[in-house]
PDB file of C-alpha atoms and ligand atoms in Angstrom:
ATOM      1  CA  MET A 245     122.444 -17.978 -62.367  1.00 50.00           C
ATOM      2  CA  ALA A 246     121.468 -21.053 -60.266  1.00 45.00           C
ATOM      3  CA  SER A 247     121.069 -18.977 -57.194  1.00 63.00           C
ATOM      4  CA  ASN A 248     119.456 -15.712 -56.112  1.00 87.00           C
ATOM      5  CA  ILE A 249     119.330 -13.384 -53.055  1.00 96.00           C
ATOM      6  CA  ALA A 250     115.553 -13.774 -52.292  1.00 97.00           C
ATOM      7  CA  GLY A 251     115.248 -14.685 -48.429  1.00 98.00           C
ATOM      8  CA  LYS A 252     118.617 -14.057 -47.588  1.00 98.00           C
ATOM      9  CA  VAL A 253     119.378 -12.478 -44.334  1.00 98.00           C
ATOM     10  CA  VAL A 254     122.218  -9.467 -44.776  1.00 99.00           C
ATOM     11  CA  VAL A 255     123.522  -7.301 -42.280  1.00 99.00           C
ATOM     12  CA  ILE A 256     124.757  -4.118 -43.885  1.00 99.00           C
ATOM     13  CA  THR A 257     127.189  -1.702 -41.863  1.00 99.00           C
ATOM     14  CA  GLY A 258     127.196   2.158 -42.884  1.00 98.00           C
ATOM     15  CA  ALA A 259     123.762   1.696 -44.223  1.00 99.00           C
ATOM     16  CA  SER A 260     122.583   5.163 -43.514  1.00 98.00           C
ATOM     17  CA  SER A 261     123.804   6.996 -46.723  1.00 98.00           C
ATOM     18  CA  GLY A 262     125.739   6.145 -50.044  1.00 98.00           C
ATOM     19  CA  ILE A 263     126.640   2.904 -50.908  1.00 99.00           C
ATOM     20  CA  GLY A 264     125.230   1.230 -47.862  1.00 99.00           C
ATOM     21  CA  GLU A 265     121.771   2.615 -48.354  1.00 99.00           C
ATOM     22  CA  ALA A 266     121.762   1.799 -51.884  1.00 99.00           C
ATOM     23  CA  ALA A 267     122.616  -1.909 -51.244  1.00 99.00           C
ATOM     24  CA  ALA A 268     120.084  -2.031 -48.646  1.00 99.00           C
ATOM     25  CA  THR A 269     117.353  -0.767 -50.824  1.00 98.00           C
ATOM     26  CA  LEU A 270     118.564  -2.676 -53.983  1.00 98.00           C
ATOM     27  CA  LEU A 271     118.812  -5.990 -51.728  1.00 98.00           C
ATOM     28  CA  ALA A 272     115.407  -5.531 -50.346  1.00 98.00           C
ATOM     29  CA  HIS A 273     113.812  -4.910 -53.608  1.00 98.00           C
ATOM     30  CA  ARG A 274     115.279  -8.231 -54.670  1.00 97.00           C
ATOM     31  CA  GLY A 275     113.755 -10.198 -51.669  1.00 98.00           C
ATOM     32  CA  ALA A 276     116.650 -10.099 -49.114  1.00 98.00           C
ATOM     33  CA  LYS A 277     115.869  -9.457 -45.545  1.00 98.00           C
ATOM     34  CA  VAL A 278     118.151  -6.269 -44.725  1.00 99.00           C
ATOM     35  CA  VAL A 279     119.441  -5.435 -41.105  1.00 99.00           C
ATOM     36  CA  LEU A 280     120.973  -1.957 -41.483  1.00 99.00           C
ATOM     37  CA  GLY A 281     123.285  -0.474 -38.873  1.00 98.00           C
ATOM     38  CA  ALA A 282     124.965   3.041 -38.661  1.00 99.00           C
ATOM     39  CA  ARG A 283     125.065   5.843 -35.944  1.00 98.00           C
ATOM     40  CA  ARG A 284     122.487   8.144 -37.579  1.00 98.00           C
ATOM     41  CA  ARG A 285     119.040   6.503 -36.372  1.00 98.00           C
ATOM     42  CA  ASP A 286     116.912   9.313 -38.121  1.00 98.00           C
ATOM     43  CA  LYS A 287     118.432   8.249 -41.598  1.00 98.00           C
ATOM     44  CA  LEU A 288     118.219   4.425 -40.858  1.00 98.00           C
ATOM     45  CA  ASP A 289     114.387   4.991 -39.673  1.00 98.00           C
ATOM     46  CA  ARG A 290     113.711   6.802 -43.104  1.00 98.00           C
ATOM     47  CA  ILE A 291     115.354   4.062 -45.273  1.00 99.00           C
ATOM     48  CA  VAL A 292     113.575   1.371 -43.518  1.00 99.00           C
ATOM     49  CA  THR A 293     110.226   3.131 -43.833  1.00 98.00           C
ATOM     50  CA  GLN A 294     110.925   3.524 -47.648  1.00 98.00           C
ATOM     51  CA  ILE A 295     111.854  -0.194 -47.987  1.00 98.00           C
ATOM     52  CA  ARG A 296     108.861  -1.415 -45.800  1.00 98.00           C
ATOM     53  CA  ASP A 297     106.459   1.008 -47.963  1.00 98.00           C
ATOM     54  CA  ASN A 298     107.840  -0.770 -51.207  1.00 98.00           C
ATOM     55  CA  GLY A 299     107.028  -4.411 -49.788  1.00 98.00           C
ATOM     56  CA  GLY A 300     110.560  -4.917 -48.680  1.00 98.00           C
ATOM     57  CA  GLU A 301     111.736  -6.464 -45.211  1.00 98.00           C
ATOM     58  CA  ALA A 302     114.075  -4.175 -43.201  1.00 99.00           C
ATOM     59  CA  VAL A 303     115.161  -3.715 -39.534  1.00 99.00           C
ATOM     60  CA  SER A 304     117.694  -1.086 -38.234  1.00 98.00           C
ATOM     61  CA  GLN A 305     119.917  -0.591 -35.074  1.00 98.00           C
ATOM     62  CA  SER A 306     122.298   1.962 -33.961  1.00 98.00           C
ATOM     63  CA  LEU A 307     125.544   0.886 -34.778  1.00 98.00           C
ATOM     64  CA  ASP A 308     129.127   2.232 -33.973  1.00 99.00           C
ATOM     65  CA  VAL A 309     131.239  -0.366 -35.576  1.00 99.00           C
ATOM     66  CA  THR A 310     134.089   0.497 -33.343  1.00 99.00           C
ATOM     67  CA  VAL A 311     132.306  -0.810 -30.407  1.00 98.00           C
ATOM     68  CA  GLN A 312     132.481  -4.581 -30.515  1.00 98.00           C
ATOM     69  CA  ALA A 313     129.146  -4.986 -28.356  1.00 98.00           C
ATOM     70  CA  GLU A 314     127.230  -3.197 -30.961  1.00 98.00           C
ATOM     71  CA  ASN A 315     128.447  -5.469 -33.730  1.00 98.00           C
ATOM     72  CA  ASP A 316     127.421  -8.485 -31.697  1.00 98.00           C
ATOM     73  CA  GLU A 317     124.044  -6.974 -30.993  1.00 98.00           C
ATOM     74  CA  ILE A 318     123.225  -6.326 -34.750  1.00 98.00           C
ATOM     75  CA  VAL A 319     123.927  -9.819 -35.489  1.00 98.00           C
ATOM     76  CA  GLN A 320     121.494 -10.866 -32.420  1.00 98.00           C
ATOM     77  CA  LEU A 321     119.048  -8.699 -34.218  1.00 98.00           C
ATOM     78  CA  ALA A 322     119.179 -10.217 -37.490  1.00 98.00           C
ATOM     79  CA  GLN A 323     118.622 -13.688 -35.696  1.00 98.00           C
ATOM     80  CA  LYS A 324     115.828 -12.492 -33.837  1.00 98.00           C
ATOM     81  CA  ALA A 325     114.119 -10.526 -36.549  1.00 98.00           C
ATOM     82  CA  PHE A 326     114.664 -12.895 -39.456  1.00 98.00           C
ATOM     83  CA  GLY A 327     115.872 -16.053 -37.784  1.00 98.00           C
ATOM     84  CA  GLY A 328     119.509 -16.354 -39.295  1.00 98.00           C
ATOM     85  CA  LEU A 329     122.038 -14.782 -40.943  1.00 98.00           C
ATOM     86  CA  ASP A 330     123.376 -15.250 -44.414  1.00 98.00           C
ATOM     87  CA  ALA A 331     125.891 -12.890 -45.194  1.00 98.00           C
ATOM     88  CA  VAL A 332     127.389  -9.296 -43.964  1.00 99.00           C
ATOM     89  CA  PHE A 333     128.361  -6.246 -46.060  1.00 99.00           C
ATOM     90  CA  LEU A 334     131.152  -4.694 -43.989  1.00 99.00           C
ATOM     91  CA  ASN A 335     130.896  -1.069 -45.774  1.00 98.00           C
ATOM     92  CA  ALA A 336     131.037   1.510 -42.915  1.00 99.00           C
ATOM     93  CA  GLY A 337     134.159   3.795 -43.551  1.00 98.00           C
ATOM     94  CA  LEU A 338     135.422   7.439 -43.816  1.00 98.00           C
ATOM     95  CA  MET A 339     138.135   9.133 -45.958  1.00 98.00           C
ATOM     96  CA  PRO A 340     139.357  12.185 -44.421  1.00 98.00           C
ATOM     97  CA  ASN A 341     142.343  12.377 -46.713  1.00 98.00           C
ATOM     98  CA  SER A 342     145.201  14.702 -46.077  1.00 98.00           C
ATOM     99  CA  PRO A 343     149.046  15.006 -46.664  1.00 98.00           C
ATOM    100  CA  LEU A 344     150.818  13.412 -43.995  1.00 98.00           C
ATOM    101  CA  SER A 345     152.670  16.710 -43.437  1.00 98.00           C
ATOM    102  CA  ALA A 346     149.331  18.194 -42.169  1.00 98.00           C
ATOM    103  CA  LEU A 347     149.599  16.034 -39.212  1.00 98.00           C
ATOM    104  CA  LYS A 348     145.943  15.275 -38.810  1.00 98.00           C
ATOM    105  CA  THR A 349     146.697  12.591 -36.436  1.00 98.00           C
ATOM    106  CA  ASP A 350     143.180  12.372 -35.052  1.00 98.00           C
ATOM    107  CA  GLU A 351     141.952  11.697 -38.446  1.00 98.00           C
ATOM    108  CA  TRP A 352     144.573   8.886 -38.933  1.00 98.00           C
ATOM    109  CA  HIS A 353     143.372   7.216 -35.771  1.00 98.00           C
ATOM    110  CA  ARG A 354     139.602   7.668 -36.537  1.00 98.00           C
ATOM    111  CA  MET A 355     140.275   5.918 -39.935  1.00 98.00           C
ATOM    112  CA  VAL A 356     142.207   3.126 -38.318  1.00 98.00           C
ATOM    113  CA  ALA A 357     139.586   2.870 -35.680  1.00 99.00           C
ATOM    114  CA  VAL A 358     136.484   2.715 -38.264  1.00 99.00           C
ATOM    115  CA  ASN A 359     137.929   1.187 -41.463  1.00 98.00           C
ATOM    116  CA  VAL A 360     140.166  -1.625 -39.801  1.00 99.00           C
ATOM    117  CA  ASN A 361     139.044  -2.155 -36.243  1.00 98.00           C
ATOM    118  CA  GLY A 362     135.315  -1.664 -37.351  1.00 99.00           C
ATOM    119  CA  VAL A 363     136.002  -4.609 -39.844  1.00 98.00           C
ATOM    120  CA  LEU A 364     137.776  -6.821 -37.189  1.00 98.00           C
ATOM    121  CA  ASN A 365     134.696  -6.055 -34.893  1.00 99.00           C
ATOM    122  CA  GLY A 366     132.137  -6.980 -37.720  1.00 99.00           C
ATOM    123  CA  ILE A 367     134.103 -10.260 -38.693  1.00 98.00           C
ATOM    124  CA  ALA A 368     134.317 -11.242 -34.891  1.00 98.00           C
ATOM    125  CA  ALA A 369     130.530 -10.831 -34.627  1.00 98.00           C
ATOM    126  CA  VAL A 370     129.724 -13.011 -37.555  1.00 98.00           C
ATOM    127  CA  LEU A 371     132.169 -15.643 -37.678  1.00 98.00           C
ATOM    128  CA  PRO A 372     130.782 -17.713 -34.850  1.00 98.00           C
ATOM    129  CA  THR A 373     127.572 -18.268 -36.845  1.00 98.00           C
ATOM    130  CA  PHE A 374     129.191 -18.576 -40.233  1.00 98.00           C
ATOM    131  CA  ILE A 375     131.463 -21.319 -38.917  1.00 98.00           C
ATOM    132  CA  ASP A 376     128.745 -23.112 -36.787  1.00 98.00           C
ATOM    133  CA  GLN A 377     126.512 -23.107 -39.949  1.00 98.00           C
ATOM    134  CA  LYS A 378     129.401 -23.925 -42.347  1.00 97.00           C
ATOM    135  CA  SER A 379     128.043 -21.071 -44.565  1.00 97.00           C
ATOM    136  CA  GLY A 380     128.406 -17.332 -44.995  1.00 98.00           C
ATOM    137  CA  HIS A 381     129.272 -14.429 -47.232  1.00 98.00           C
ATOM    138  CA  VAL A 382     131.436 -11.665 -46.217  1.00 98.00           C
ATOM    139  CA  ILE A 383     131.390  -8.479 -48.399  1.00 98.00           C
ATOM    140  CA  ALA A 384     133.531  -5.606 -47.850  1.00 98.00           C
ATOM    141  CA  ALA A 385     134.190  -2.220 -49.274  1.00 99.00           C
ATOM    142  CA  SER A 386     137.688  -1.493 -49.926  1.00 98.00           C
ATOM    143  CA  SER A 387     138.622   1.072 -52.542  1.00 98.00           C
ATOM    144  CA  VAL A 388     140.832   1.680 -55.572  1.00 98.00           C
ATOM    145  CA  ALA A 389     143.079   3.252 -52.842  1.00 98.00           C
ATOM    146  CA  GLY A 390     143.502  -0.203 -51.682  1.00 97.00           C
ATOM    147  CA  LEU A 391     145.113  -1.148 -54.904  1.00 97.00           C
ATOM    148  CA  LYS A 392     147.301   1.874 -55.978  1.00 96.00           C
ATOM    149  CA  ALA A 393     148.855   4.584 -53.834  1.00 97.00           C
ATOM    150  CA  TYR A 394     148.276   8.285 -54.105  1.00 96.00           C
ATOM    151  CA  PRO A 395     149.197  11.461 -52.477  1.00 97.00           C
ATOM    152  CA  GLY A 396     146.871  12.482 -49.606  1.00 98.00           C
ATOM    153  CA  GLY A 397     145.673   8.900 -49.165  1.00 98.00           C
ATOM    154  CA  ALA A 398     148.468   7.262 -47.223  1.00 98.00           C
ATOM    155  CA  VAL A 399     146.288   6.411 -44.180  1.00 98.00           C
ATOM    156  CA  TYR A 400     143.045   5.695 -45.962  1.00 98.00           C
ATOM    157  CA  GLY A 401     144.872   3.776 -48.447  1.00 98.00           C
ATOM    158  CA  GLY A 402     146.585   1.864 -45.690  1.00 98.00           C
ATOM    159  CA  THR A 403     143.243   0.651 -44.229  1.00 98.00           C
ATOM    160  CA  LYS A 404     141.796  -0.229 -47.597  1.00 98.00           C
ATOM    161  CA  TRP A 405     144.974  -2.201 -48.504  1.00 98.00           C
ATOM    162  CA  PHE A 406     144.644  -4.217 -45.252  1.00 98.00           C
ATOM    163  CA  LEU A 407     141.294  -5.233 -46.449  1.00 98.00           C
ATOM    164  CA  ARG A 408     142.683  -6.752 -49.508  1.00 97.00           C
ATOM    165  CA  ASP A 409     145.115  -8.938 -47.442  1.00 97.00           C
ATOM    166  CA  PHE A 410     142.507  -9.622 -44.599  1.00 98.00           C
ATOM    167  CA  MET A 411     139.714 -10.898 -46.998  1.00 98.00           C
ATOM    168  CA  GLU A 412     142.183 -13.031 -49.030  1.00 98.00           C
ATOM    169  CA  VAL A 413     143.224 -14.846 -45.999  1.00 98.00           C
ATOM    170  CA  LEU A 414     139.626 -15.259 -44.695  1.00 98.00           C
ATOM    171  CA  ARG A 415     138.791 -16.805 -48.127  1.00 97.00           C
ATOM    172  CA  MET A 416     141.756 -19.273 -47.899  1.00 97.00           C
ATOM    173  CA  GLU A 417     141.488 -20.236 -44.214  1.00 98.00           C
ATOM    174  CA  SER A 418     137.719 -20.835 -44.655  1.00 97.00           C
ATOM    175  CA  ALA A 419     138.123 -23.014 -47.684  1.00 96.00           C
ATOM    176  CA  ALA A 420     140.955 -24.854 -45.979  1.00 97.00           C
ATOM    177  CA  GLU A 421     138.825 -25.399 -42.822  1.00 98.00           C
ATOM    178  CA  GLY A 422     135.631 -26.329 -44.775  1.00 97.00           C
ATOM    179  CA  THR A 423     133.468 -23.571 -43.357  1.00 97.00           C
ATOM    180  CA  ASN A 424     132.371 -22.438 -46.985  1.00 95.00           C
ATOM    181  CA  ILE A 425     132.730 -18.662 -46.026  1.00 97.00           C
ATOM    182  CA  ARG A 426     132.834 -16.808 -49.296  1.00 97.00           C
ATOM    183  CA  THR A 427     134.161 -13.350 -49.665  1.00 98.00           C
ATOM    184  CA  ALA A 428     133.776 -10.710 -51.957  1.00 98.00           C
ATOM    185  CA  THR A 429     136.130  -7.468 -51.916  1.00 98.00           C
ATOM    186  CA  ILE A 430     134.746  -4.502 -53.620  1.00 98.00           C
ATOM    187  CA  TYR A 431     137.398  -1.714 -54.846  1.00 98.00           C
ATOM    188  CA  PRO A 432     135.169   1.231 -55.996  1.00 98.00           C
ATOM    189  CA  ALA A 433     136.527   4.362 -57.588  1.00 98.00           C
ATOM    190  CA  ALA A 434     134.655   7.421 -57.533  1.00 98.00           C
ATOM    191  CA  ILE A 435     131.124   7.086 -56.252  1.00 98.00           C
ATOM    192  CA  ASN A 436     128.921  10.213 -55.520  1.00 98.00           C
ATOM    193  CA  THR A 437     128.103   9.812 -51.703  1.00 98.00           C
ATOM    194  CA  GLU A 438     128.692  11.602 -48.610  1.00 98.00           C
ATOM    195  CA  LEU A 439     132.505  10.135 -48.383  1.00 98.00           C
ATOM    196  CA  LEU A 440     133.992  13.507 -49.116  1.00 98.00           C
ATOM    197  CA  ASP A 441     132.292  15.208 -46.262  1.00 98.00           C
ATOM    198  CA  THR A 442     134.903  14.153 -43.673  1.00 97.00           C
ATOM    199  CA  ILE A 443     137.870  15.764 -45.639  1.00 98.00           C
ATOM    200  CA  SER A 444     138.969  18.739 -43.555  1.00 98.00           C
ATOM    201  CA  ASP A 445     141.939  19.686 -45.384  1.00 98.00           C
ATOM    202  CA  LYS A 446     141.054  22.515 -47.709  1.00 98.00           C
ATOM    203  CA  ASP A 447     143.133  21.505 -50.807  1.00 98.00           C
ATOM    204  CA  THR A 448     142.456  17.792 -50.493  1.00 98.00           C
ATOM    205  CA  ALA A 449     138.779  18.697 -50.334  1.00 98.00           C
ATOM    206  CA  GLU A 450     138.598  20.981 -53.322  1.00 98.00           C
ATOM    207  CA  GLY A 451     140.860  18.290 -55.269  1.00 97.00           C
ATOM    208  CA  ALA A 452     138.397  15.461 -54.435  1.00 98.00           C
ATOM    209  CA  GLN A 453     135.283  17.486 -55.042  1.00 98.00           C
ATOM    210  CA  SER A 454     136.539  18.431 -58.837  1.00 97.00           C
ATOM    211  CA  LEU A 455     137.394  14.676 -59.402  1.00 97.00           C
ATOM    212  CA  TYR A 456     134.092  13.585 -58.140  1.00 98.00           C
ATOM    213  CA  GLN A 457     132.027  16.318 -60.041  1.00 98.00           C
ATOM    214  CA  ARG A 458     133.932  15.161 -63.319  1.00 98.00           C
ATOM    215  CA  TYR A 459     133.737  11.373 -62.979  1.00 98.00           C
ATOM    216  CA  GLY A 460     131.502  10.328 -60.028  1.00 98.00           C
ATOM    217  CA  ILE A 461     128.865   7.603 -60.828  1.00 98.00           C
ATOM    218  CA  ALA A 462     125.878   6.510 -58.662  1.00 98.00           C
ATOM    219  CA  PRO A 463     126.136   4.417 -55.680  1.00 98.00           C
ATOM    220  CA  GLY A 464     123.533   2.094 -57.227  1.00 98.00           C
ATOM    221  CA  ARG A 465     126.447   0.668 -59.233  1.00 98.00           C
ATOM    222  CA  VAL A 466     128.393  -0.744 -56.359  1.00 98.00           C
ATOM    223  CA  ALA A 467     125.002  -2.157 -54.947  1.00 98.00           C
ATOM    224  CA  ASP A 468     124.738  -4.002 -58.432  1.00 98.00           C
ATOM    225  CA  VAL A 469     128.123  -5.691 -57.657  1.00 98.00           C
ATOM    226  CA  VAL A 470     127.022  -6.664 -54.261  1.00 98.00           C
ATOM    227  CA  ALA A 471     123.563  -7.988 -55.444  1.00 98.00           C
ATOM    228  CA  TYR A 472     125.525  -9.996 -58.204  1.00 98.00           C
ATOM    229  CA  ALA A 473     128.219 -11.499 -55.546  1.00 98.00           C
ATOM    230  CA  LEU A 474     125.226 -12.402 -53.268  1.00 98.00           C
ATOM    231  CA  ALA A 475     123.619 -14.213 -56.234  1.00 97.00           C
ATOM    232  CA  LEU A 476     126.329 -16.545 -57.108  1.00 97.00           C
ATOM    233  CA  PRO A 477     125.613 -20.195 -56.521  1.00 95.00           C
ATOM    234  CA  PRO A 478     126.974 -21.621 -53.400  1.00 93.00           C
ATOM    235  CA  ASP A 479     129.911 -23.485 -54.862  1.00 93.00           C
ATOM    236  CA  THR A 480     131.244 -20.308 -56.445  1.00 95.00           C
ATOM    237  CA  THR A 481     132.999 -17.140 -55.292  1.00 94.00           C
ATOM    238  CA  VAL A 482     134.123 -14.068 -57.222  1.00 97.00           C
ATOM    239  CA  ASN A 483     136.299 -12.348 -54.556  1.00 96.00           C
ATOM    240  CA  GLU A 484     137.331  -9.241 -56.134  1.00 98.00           C
ATOM    241  CA  PHE A 485     135.593  -6.590 -57.956  1.00 98.00           C
ATOM    242  CA  THR A 486     136.987  -3.354 -59.065  1.00 98.00           C
ATOM    243  CA  VAL A 487     134.138  -0.778 -60.216  1.00 98.00           C
ATOM    244  CA  GLY A 488     134.040   2.672 -61.112  1.00 98.00           C
ATOM    245  CA  PRO A 489     133.188   5.315 -63.670  1.00 98.00           C
ATOM    246  CA  ALA A 490     134.060   4.120 -67.470  1.00 98.00           C
ATOM    247  CA  ASN A 491     135.764   7.435 -67.955  1.00 97.00           C
ATOM    248  CA  GLN A 492     137.976   7.755 -64.813  1.00 96.00           C
ATOM    249  CA  PRO A 493     141.421   7.093 -65.256  1.00 91.00           C
ATOM    250  CA  TRP A 494     142.051   6.099 -61.568  1.00 80.00           C
TER     251      TRP A 494
HETATM  252  N1  NAP B 240     132.136   6.816 -52.521  1.00 96.77           N
HETATM  253  C1  NAP B 240     133.407   6.413 -53.171  1.00 96.77           C
HETATM  254  O1  NAP B 240     133.983   6.965 -53.930  1.00 96.77           O
HETATM  255  C2  NAP B 240     134.088   5.073 -52.477  1.00 96.77           C
HETATM  256  C3  NAP B 240     135.177   4.572 -53.057  1.00 96.77           C
HETATM  257  C4  NAP B 240     135.677   3.412 -52.459  1.00 96.77           C
HETATM  258  C5  NAP B 240     135.498   2.991 -51.465  1.00 96.77           C
HETATM  259  N2  NAP B 240     134.360   3.575 -50.733  1.00 96.77           N
HETATM  260  C6  NAP B 240     133.865   2.943 -49.484  1.00 96.77           C
HETATM  261  O2  NAP B 240     132.692   2.716 -49.466  1.00 96.77           O
HETATM  262  C7  NAP B 240     132.184   2.620 -48.061  1.00 96.77           C
HETATM  263  C8  NAP B 240     130.897   3.693 -48.049  1.00 96.77           C
HETATM  264  O3  NAP B 240     131.067   4.751 -48.095  1.00 96.77           O
HETATM  265  P1  NAP B 240     130.232   5.764 -49.029  1.00 96.77           P
HETATM  266  O4  NAP B 240     131.004   6.091 -50.108  1.00 96.77           O
HETATM  267  O5  NAP B 240     128.991   5.129 -49.127  1.00 96.77           O
HETATM  268  O6  NAP B 240     130.067   7.029 -48.069  1.00 96.77           O
HETATM  269  P2  NAP B 240     129.266   7.545 -47.054  1.00 96.77           P
HETATM  270  O7  NAP B 240     128.040   8.163 -47.678  1.00 96.77           O
HETATM  271  O8  NAP B 240     129.957   8.772 -46.237  1.00 96.77           O
HETATM  272  O9  NAP B 240     128.820   6.466 -46.086  1.00 96.77           O
HETATM  273  C9  NAP B 240     129.469   5.990 -45.043  1.00 96.77           C
HETATM  274  C10 NAP B 240     128.654   5.092 -44.149  1.00 96.77           C
HETATM  275  O10 NAP B 240     129.473   4.636 -42.893  1.00 96.77           O
HETATM  276  C11 NAP B 240     129.020   4.841 -41.749  1.00 96.77           C
HETATM  277  N3  NAP B 240     129.978   5.066 -40.791  1.00 96.77           N
HETATM  278  C12 NAP B 240     130.874   5.970 -40.451  1.00 96.77           C
HETATM  279  N4  NAP B 240     131.563   5.826 -39.243  1.00 96.77           N
HETATM  280  C13 NAP B 240     130.811   4.778 -38.810  1.00 96.77           C
HETATM  281  C14 NAP B 240     130.898   4.301 -37.495  1.00 96.77           C
HETATM  282  N5  NAP B 240     131.646   4.642 -36.533  1.00 96.77           N
HETATM  283  N6  NAP B 240     130.005   3.126 -37.142  1.00 96.77           N
HETATM  284  C15 NAP B 240     128.991   2.657 -38.232  1.00 96.77           C
HETATM  285  N7  NAP B 240     129.088   3.274 -39.182  1.00 96.77           N
HETATM  286  C16 NAP B 240     129.875   4.417 -39.288  1.00 96.77           C
HETATM  287  C17 NAP B 240     128.148   6.249 -42.059  1.00 96.77           C
HETATM  288  O11 NAP B 240     126.943   6.098 -41.148  1.00 96.77           O
HETATM  289  P3  NAP B 240     126.884   6.933 -39.924  1.00 96.77           P
HETATM  290  O12 NAP B 240     127.557   8.360 -39.989  1.00 96.77           O
HETATM  291  O13 NAP B 240     125.318   7.442 -39.846  1.00 96.77           O
HETATM  292  O14 NAP B 240     127.446   6.349 -38.681  1.00 96.77           O
HETATM  293  C18 NAP B 240     127.685   5.886 -43.361  1.00 96.77           C
HETATM  294  O15 NAP B 240     126.468   5.216 -43.488  1.00 96.77           O
HETATM  295  C19 NAP B 240     133.361   3.251 -47.135  1.00 96.77           C
HETATM  296  O16 NAP B 240     133.853   2.157 -46.754  1.00 96.77           O
HETATM  297  C20 NAP B 240     134.333   4.029 -48.302  1.00 96.77           C
HETATM  298  O17 NAP B 240     135.579   3.909 -47.858  1.00 96.77           O
HETATM  299  C21 NAP B 240     133.672   4.575 -51.285  1.00 96.77           C
END
């Protein structure tokens, strides 16, 4: 391909584990300058140290995506540490699935706060820079739950379905407005990460664990997709990727 990711400055939300950690590690290995955000500082510090020990460039900041000011600050950190911002991977998310009848309303609202409002905050933080420089790449972690409904996933699926619409409209508007903001929405299936840890409903947790034990693949597979999207030439966008275990019926 005519383009590559070396030198690109990339902010990654939810970079302290799973897909975000794998993306940060891979992109840094390919020469990107990565800016890691999440709430668990100790994990971020460990990942940044590892990246630097391997010759990569990385910085990090405590980030709760539900707080607009912290999203703004991580963009400022990218500009201060690396002189600009080329892309953002909006990856932070959680999946405490349960049947609606369990009425776990706190978990419903938490998912909306992080998976929807966190994305809105992240977009609001990067858009002024991307519009100003007439370029930018927004990559977001949706889910196969954003493509297909399944029992237990009403709220999580809704938050991921939201991303499908939101990212497509972002792409259309930026094309119409000539701001050259590219989008890539990723729809992963079962990927072995810490995602299941927030499921408090016992039956749902057991079902998910057995599905992931049977089919789950490594988060690096999704990181490969992020790297592919970022490396596309500036005149090209591949805006949707579904990725998962070859043997998972979904
Ligand atoms: N694993 C899968 O099978 C799968 C499938 C489809 C889609 N996805 C999506 O992929 C994304 C990454 O998940 P994962 O599978 O890698 O799970 P994970 O290992 O649990 O990672 C989730 C990340 O989100 C961060 N996070 C959670 N709440 C946050 C907040 N309020 N502010 C900032 N960061 C927050 C966590 O960091 P802290 O706790 O340190 O803040 C963590 O780094 C999620 O959006 C998920 O929905 C995953």
